[in-house]
Coordinates of C-alpha atoms in Angstrom, one line a residue:
M17 CA 28.0 -147.0 7.2
I18 CA 28.2 -146.8 3.4
N19 CA 31.0 -144.8 1.9
R20 CA 29.9 -143.5 -1.5
K21 CA 32.8 -143.0 -3.8
L22 CA 33.1 -140.8 -6.9
W23 CA 36.0 -141.5 -9.3
L24 CA 37.1 -138.8 -11.7
I25 CA 39.7 -139.6 -14.4
D26 CA 41.7 -137.2 -16.5
A27 CA 42.4 -139.3 -19.6
G28 CA 45.3 -137.1 -20.7
Y29 CA 47.0 -137.5 -17.3
M30 CA 46.5 -141.3 -17.3
Y31 CA 47.8 -141.7 -20.9
R32 CA 50.9 -139.7 -20.1
G33 CA 51.4 -141.6 -16.8
Q34 CA 51.2 -145.0 -18.4
S35 CA 53.6 -143.8 -21.2
I36 CA 56.1 -142.6 -18.6
Y37 CA 55.7 -145.8 -16.6
S38 CA 56.6 -147.9 -19.7
R39 CA 56.1 -147.3 -23.5
E40 CA 54.4 -150.6 -23.9
Y41 CA 52.2 -150.3 -20.8
S42 CA 48.4 -149.9 -21.0
I43 CA 45.8 -149.9 -18.2
D44 CA 42.8 -152.3 -18.3
Y45 CA 40.1 -150.1 -16.8
V46 CA 38.0 -153.2 -15.8
K47 CA 40.9 -154.5 -13.7
L48 CA 41.6 -151.0 -12.3
R49 CA 37.9 -150.5 -11.3
N50 CA 37.9 -154.0 -9.7
K51 CA 41.0 -153.1 -7.7
L52 CA 39.3 -149.9 -6.5
E53 CA 36.2 -151.8 -5.5
I54 CA 37.9 -154.5 -3.4
E55 CA 36.8 -152.6 -0.2
E56 CA 33.6 -150.9 -1.4
P57 CA 31.8 -150.3 -4.7
L58 CA 32.1 -147.0 -6.5
W59 CA 29.0 -144.9 -6.7
R60 CA 30.0 -143.5 -10.1
A61 CA 33.0 -143.0 -12.4
Y62 CA 33.7 -140.5 -15.1
Y63 CA 36.5 -140.5 -17.8
L64 CA 37.1 -137.0 -19.3
N65 CA 39.1 -136.5 -22.5
S66 CA 39.6 -134.1 -25.4
V67 CA 39.2 -135.7 -28.8
P68 CA 39.8 -134.6 -32.4
N69 CA 36.9 -133.9 -34.7
P70 CA 36.2 -136.3 -36.3
T71 CA 37.1 -138.8 -33.7
P72 CA 38.9 -141.9 -35.1
D73 CA 36.8 -145.1 -35.1
S74 CA 39.3 -146.8 -32.8
Q75 CA 38.7 -144.1 -30.1
V76 CA 34.9 -144.3 -30.6
A77 CA 35.2 -148.1 -30.0
F78 CA 37.3 -147.5 -26.8
Y79 CA 34.7 -145.0 -25.4
N80 CA 31.9 -147.4 -26.1
W81 CA 33.8 -150.1 -24.3
M82 CA 34.4 -147.8 -21.3
R83 CA 30.7 -147.2 -21.0
S84 CA 29.9 -151.0 -21.2
A85 CA 28.8 -152.7 -18.0
P86 CA 30.7 -155.6 -16.5
P87 CA 31.8 -158.1 -17.3
L88 CA 32.4 -156.6 -20.8
G89 CA 33.5 -153.2 -19.7
P90 CA 34.3 -151.0 -16.7
K91 CA 31.0 -149.0 -16.7
I92 CA 32.7 -145.6 -16.7
I93 CA 30.8 -142.5 -18.0
T94 CA 32.8 -140.7 -20.7
K95 CA 32.7 -137.0 -21.2
L96 CA 34.4 -135.8 -24.3
Y97 CA 35.5 -132.3 -25.3
E98 CA 36.9 -131.1 -28.6
L99 CA 40.6 -130.7 -28.9
R100 CA 41.4 -127.0 -29.6
A101 CA 44.1 -125.9 -32.0
S102 CA 46.0 -122.8 -31.2
E103 CA 48.4 -121.0 -33.5
I104 CA 52.1 -120.9 -32.6
T105 CA 54.1 -117.9 -33.7
D106 CA 56.7 -117.7 -30.9
L107 CA 58.0 -119.6 -27.9
Y108 CA 59.8 -118.5 -24.8
C109 CA 63.5 -119.2 -24.8
E110 CA 64.7 -119.8 -21.2
Q111 CA 68.3 -118.9 -22.0
C112 CA 67.5 -115.7 -23.8
R113 CA 64.6 -114.9 -21.4
R114 CA 62.4 -113.7 -24.2
K115 CA 60.0 -114.9 -26.8
V116 CA 61.5 -116.0 -30.1
P117 CA 59.8 -116.5 -33.4
V118 CA 59.0 -120.0 -34.6
T119 CA 58.7 -120.8 -38.3
C120 CA 58.3 -123.9 -40.5
P121 CA 61.7 -124.9 -42.0
N122 CA 60.0 -125.6 -45.4
D123 CA 58.1 -122.3 -45.8
H124 CA 58.0 -119.4 -43.3
K125 CA 54.4 -118.7 -44.5
H126 CA 53.1 -122.0 -43.2
R127 CA 50.9 -121.8 -40.1
L128 CA 52.1 -123.7 -37.1
S129 CA 49.5 -124.9 -34.5
R130 CA 49.3 -127.1 -31.5
E131 CA 46.3 -129.2 -30.4
Q132 CA 45.5 -128.7 -26.7
Q133 CA 43.2 -130.4 -24.2
K134 CA 40.6 -127.9 -23.2
G135 CA 37.6 -128.3 -20.8
V136 CA 38.8 -131.4 -18.9
D137 CA 40.0 -129.7 -15.7
V138 CA 36.9 -127.5 -15.6
G139 CA 34.8 -130.6 -16.2
L140 CA 36.5 -132.5 -13.4
A141 CA 36.0 -129.6 -11.0
T142 CA 32.4 -129.2 -12.1
L143 CA 31.6 -132.9 -11.5
A144 CA 33.2 -132.9 -8.1
L145 CA 31.2 -129.9 -7.0
T146 CA 27.9 -130.8 -8.7
H147 CA 27.8 -134.2 -7.1
I148 CA 29.1 -133.1 -3.7
E149 CA 25.9 -134.2 -1.9
N150 CA 26.0 -137.6 -3.6
Y151 CA 29.4 -138.9 -2.4
D152 CA 31.6 -139.3 0.7
T153 CA 34.9 -139.8 -1.0
L154 CA 36.4 -138.3 -4.2
I155 CA 38.9 -140.4 -5.9
L156 CA 40.9 -138.4 -8.5
S157 CA 43.1 -139.7 -11.3
S158 CA 44.9 -136.5 -12.2
G159 CA 48.1 -134.8 -11.1
D160 CA 47.1 -131.2 -12.0
S161 CA 47.3 -128.6 -9.3
D162 CA 44.7 -126.5 -11.3
L163 CA 42.2 -128.7 -9.4
L164 CA 43.5 -127.6 -6.0
D165 CA 40.7 -125.0 -5.3
A166 CA 38.0 -127.6 -5.9
V167 CA 39.8 -130.2 -3.8
E168 CA 40.2 -127.7 -0.9
F169 CA 36.5 -126.9 -1.2
I170 CA 35.4 -130.5 -1.0
T171 CA 37.7 -131.3 1.9
E172 CA 36.4 -128.3 3.8
K173 CA 32.9 -129.9 3.3
N174 CA 34.3 -133.0 5.2
K175 CA 34.6 -135.2 2.1
R176 CA 37.5 -137.6 1.9
F177 CA 39.9 -137.0 -0.9
E178 CA 42.0 -139.8 -2.4
L179 CA 44.4 -140.0 -5.4
L180 CA 44.7 -142.9 -7.8
V181 CA 47.9 -141.8 -9.7
F182 CA 51.3 -142.7 -11.1
K183 CA 54.3 -141.5 -8.9
N184 CA 55.5 -139.3 -11.8
G185 CA 53.7 -135.9 -12.5
V186 CA 51.5 -135.5 -9.5
S187 CA 51.3 -132.1 -7.9
T188 CA 52.7 -132.1 -4.3
D189 CA 49.8 -129.7 -3.4
L190 CA 47.4 -132.5 -4.3
Q191 CA 49.5 -135.2 -2.6
C192 CA 49.6 -133.3 0.8
R193 CA 45.8 -132.9 0.8
A194 CA 45.0 -136.6 0.0
D195 CA 43.7 -138.8 2.8
R196 CA 45.0 -141.8 0.8
I197 CA 47.1 -142.3 -2.3
Y198 CA 46.9 -145.4 -4.5
W199 CA 50.2 -145.4 -6.5
I200 CA 49.4 -147.3 -9.7
D201 CA 53.2 -148.0 -10.1
E202 CA 52.9 -150.4 -7.1
F203 CA 50.2 -152.6 -8.6
A204 CA 50.6 -151.7 -12.4
Q205 CA 51.0 -155.3 -13.5
E206 CA 47.8 -156.3 -11.7
V207 CA 45.8 -153.8 -13.8
A208 CA 47.7 -154.1 -17.1
R209 CA 45.9 -154.8 -20.3

């Protein structure tokens, strides 16, 4: 019996995971896909990320490489969302237990903002649910418990759920629902760039 696998990748999670693993570490997605496909081929793979507008040429080149078929690239569909800037006027102080104002040390009239990844979690859940009739196993590279409802839904539909993650920063709620966990830390050098 064929086991059709869908692999969904949260780029932000993977980037943070490899940075925590080692500052110099970088994943080679061709090697990582090959590692996943030792037992069976993937049906489809998606890489979701938020990018600045305009997107730097180096990032555009990376996404083009991700979409390239073997042997040149890993043949992973990329879905890109725009980074969103949100204004920061205050932050929560844990010791004071209240919000405190934040200002630029150079000029209190300067606007402070933070870029945030938006759309990726919803995109991951949407892909998992949209393709539910097309796969038997969902492999997720994300540690975010925001995906828990989607994961519970697909497992209730008798789909296998697997994680391909770093040991650091993975929700225990996701871990306890996984039928299998591939800890990247355990084979990191095999899939290094």
